[in-house]
């Protein structure tokens, strides 16, 4: 019985998050997308060996692809069946979502940014992408000020009680 439960239990939760994205871009809308992956890539993701900091999403032929997503090679994999670390991977979305994202992308100054990669409840790898517009320097300073004020406010409230 315990062997069956071990096979059915999946690791769920966050794999990697792009913290820099919310600082660099004003995210207006988010979408959850699936990714076309190889078996060795999923095994490497289960070990948390991924980097999305320099990643970006670009449309091609009414499809969306993620570029510069680095998934390290799986250590125990046979070299004949290994994958390239930064190959272009296709994203899986509904046609309606793809057309909305491409329509927004064609607007001036809009970027599609990967925010998180995680395992959902069913054990599938999902990518959270955001439609964002690049922030100016003064907007970034305002974000830093707001973050510092929230920290100070939390300290004051915790000391008060």
Short mmCIF file of C-alpha atoms in Angstrom, two decimals:
data_model
loop_
_atom_site.label_atom_id
_atom_site.label_comp_id
_atom_site.label_asym_id
_atom_site.label_seq_id
_atom_site.Cartn_x
_atom_site.Cartn_y
_atom_site.Cartn_z
CA UNK A 1 0.00 0.00 0.00
CA UNK A 2 2.80 2.43 0.83
CA UNK A 3 4.48 1.80 -2.54
CA UNK A 4 1.31 2.80 -4.33
CA UNK A 5 0.99 6.01 -2.33
CA UNK A 6 4.62 6.92 -3.09
CA UNK A 7 4.04 6.53 -6.81
CA UNK A 8 0.92 8.70 -6.75
CA UNK A 9 2.33 11.48 -4.60
CA UNK A 10 3.80 14.34 -6.62
CA UNK A 11 6.07 17.11 -5.49
CA UNK A 12 3.95 20.24 -5.66
CA UNK A 13 5.04 23.78 -5.14
CA UNK A 14 7.35 26.48 -6.37
CA UNK A 15 10.44 25.55 -8.36
CA UNK A 16 11.86 28.97 -9.21
CA UNK A 17 10.61 32.57 -9.10
CA UNK A 18 11.79 35.60 -11.07
CA UNK A 19 11.83 38.26 -8.34
CA UNK A 20 13.54 40.78 -10.57
CA UNK A 21 10.58 40.79 -12.99
CA UNK A 22 8.14 42.58 -10.66
CA UNK A 23 10.80 45.19 -9.91
CA UNK A 24 11.73 45.80 -13.57
CA UNK A 25 8.20 45.63 -15.05
CA UNK A 26 4.73 46.84 -14.12
CA UNK A 27 2.79 43.57 -14.53
CA UNK A 28 -0.77 44.15 -15.71
CA UNK A 29 -2.05 40.63 -16.40
CA UNK A 30 -0.89 37.07 -15.68
CA UNK A 31 -1.51 33.72 -17.39
CA UNK A 32 -0.77 30.12 -16.41
CA UNK A 33 0.81 28.14 -19.23
CA UNK A 34 2.02 24.60 -19.65
CA UNK A 35 5.46 23.89 -21.15
CA UNK A 36 6.49 21.19 -23.62
CA UNK A 37 9.34 19.41 -21.81
CA UNK A 38 11.43 16.26 -22.11
CA UNK A 39 11.60 13.68 -19.33
CA UNK A 40 15.12 14.63 -18.29
CA UNK A 41 14.04 18.29 -18.02
CA UNK A 42 11.22 17.40 -15.63
CA UNK A 43 13.60 15.35 -13.50
CA UNK A 44 16.02 18.27 -13.37
CA UNK A 45 13.16 20.62 -12.41
CA UNK A 46 12.22 18.30 -9.54
CA UNK A 47 15.76 18.91 -8.24
CA UNK A 48 15.23 22.68 -8.62
CA UNK A 49 17.95 23.16 -11.23
CA UNK A 50 16.44 25.99 -13.28
CA UNK A 51 17.03 29.69 -14.02
CA UNK A 52 14.45 32.05 -15.54
CA UNK A 53 16.06 35.40 -14.73
CA UNK A 54 17.01 36.19 -18.35
CA UNK A 55 14.04 34.39 -19.89
CA UNK A 56 11.49 36.00 -22.16
CA UNK A 57 8.46 34.90 -24.14
CA UNK A 58 8.08 35.69 -27.84
CA UNK A 59 5.31 34.85 -30.34
CA UNK A 60 6.04 32.96 -33.54
CA UNK A 61 3.37 31.77 -36.02
CA UNK A 62 0.48 32.32 -33.55
CA UNK A 63 2.28 30.27 -30.91
CA UNK A 64 4.24 31.35 -27.85
CA UNK A 65 7.78 30.18 -27.10
CA UNK A 66 10.01 30.80 -24.11
CA UNK A 67 13.63 31.70 -24.80
CA UNK A 68 16.65 31.66 -22.43
CA UNK A 69 14.96 29.36 -19.91
CA UNK A 70 17.92 27.39 -18.56
CA UNK A 71 17.16 23.92 -17.22
CA UNK A 72 20.38 22.17 -16.21
CA UNK A 73 21.10 18.68 -17.50
CA UNK A 74 19.95 15.82 -15.30
CA UNK A 75 23.03 14.34 -13.62
CA UNK A 76 22.02 10.66 -13.73
CA UNK A 77 20.88 10.83 -17.36
CA UNK A 78 22.61 8.90 -20.12
CA UNK A 79 24.49 11.46 -22.28
CA UNK A 80 22.79 10.11 -25.41
CA UNK A 81 19.36 11.14 -24.09
CA UNK A 82 20.31 14.48 -22.50
CA UNK A 83 18.78 17.80 -23.51
CA UNK A 84 20.19 21.19 -24.43
CA UNK A 85 20.10 23.53 -21.42
CA UNK A 86 18.68 26.63 -23.09
CA UNK A 87 16.63 25.33 -25.99
CA UNK A 88 13.48 27.15 -27.08
CA UNK A 89 10.38 25.59 -25.52
CA UNK A 90 6.76 25.85 -26.64
CA UNK A 91 4.10 27.16 -24.25
CA UNK A 92 0.65 25.57 -24.07
CA UNK A 93 -2.29 28.00 -23.83
CA UNK A 94 -5.81 28.33 -25.20
CA UNK A 95 -6.23 30.06 -28.58
CA UNK A 96 -8.15 32.89 -26.94
CA UNK A 97 -5.37 33.48 -24.40
CA UNK A 98 -2.69 33.34 -27.11
CA UNK A 99 -4.53 35.88 -29.29
CA UNK A 100 -4.96 38.24 -26.30
CA UNK A 101 -1.28 37.95 -25.36
CA UNK A 102 -0.09 38.48 -28.94
CA UNK A 103 -2.44 41.45 -29.31
CA UNK A 104 -0.98 43.00 -26.16
CA UNK A 105 2.55 42.16 -27.29
CA UNK A 106 2.09 44.10 -30.52
CA UNK A 107 1.35 47.22 -28.46
CA UNK A 108 4.40 49.44 -28.07
CA UNK A 109 6.56 48.79 -25.01
CA UNK A 110 4.84 45.59 -23.85
CA UNK A 111 6.92 42.57 -22.81
CA UNK A 112 5.91 39.04 -21.88
CA UNK A 113 7.91 38.01 -18.80
CA UNK A 114 8.14 34.62 -17.05
CA UNK A 115 7.33 35.07 -13.35
CA UNK A 116 7.36 31.57 -11.79
CA UNK A 117 7.75 27.90 -12.60
CA UNK A 118 5.95 25.48 -10.31
CA UNK A 119 4.31 22.07 -10.06
CA UNK A 120 0.52 22.23 -9.81
CA UNK A 121 -1.67 19.90 -7.73
CA UNK A 122 -1.62 17.23 -10.43
CA UNK A 123 2.20 17.24 -10.67
CA UNK A 124 2.36 19.10 -14.00
CA UNK A 125 4.95 21.81 -14.61
CA UNK A 126 3.33 25.22 -15.07
CA UNK A 127 4.77 28.61 -15.99
CA UNK A 128 3.21 31.85 -14.79
CA UNK A 129 3.79 34.57 -17.37
CA UNK A 130 2.99 38.24 -17.00
CA UNK A 131 2.28 41.00 -19.49
CA UNK A 132 4.34 43.95 -18.35
CA UNK A 133 5.58 47.34 -19.34
CA UNK A 134 9.12 48.36 -18.41
CA UNK A 135 9.41 50.71 -15.45
CA UNK A 136 11.33 53.97 -15.59
CA UNK A 137 14.01 54.78 -13.02
CA UNK A 138 11.70 57.00 -10.95
CA UNK A 139 9.09 54.21 -10.82
CA UNK A 140 11.71 51.81 -9.47
CA UNK A 141 12.68 54.33 -6.80
CA UNK A 142 9.02 54.67 -5.83
CA UNK A 143 8.79 50.88 -5.50
CA UNK A 144 11.83 50.85 -3.18
CA UNK A 145 10.34 53.68 -1.08
CA UNK A 146 7.01 51.89 -0.77
CA UNK A 147 8.72 48.63 0.23
CA UNK A 148 10.78 50.40 2.93
CA UNK A 149 7.72 52.20 4.27
CA UNK A 150 5.80 48.91 4.54
CA UNK A 151 8.70 47.36 6.51
CA UNK A 152 8.82 50.33 8.89
CA UNK A 153 5.06 50.26 9.33
CA UNK A 154 5.16 46.55 10.18
CA UNK A 155 7.92 47.15 12.73
CA UNK A 156 5.99 49.99 14.38
CA UNK A 157 2.82 47.95 14.61
CA UNK A 158 4.62 44.90 16.01
CA UNK A 159 6.35 47.00 18.70
CA UNK A 160 3.11 48.75 19.64
CA UNK A 161 1.33 45.58 20.77
#
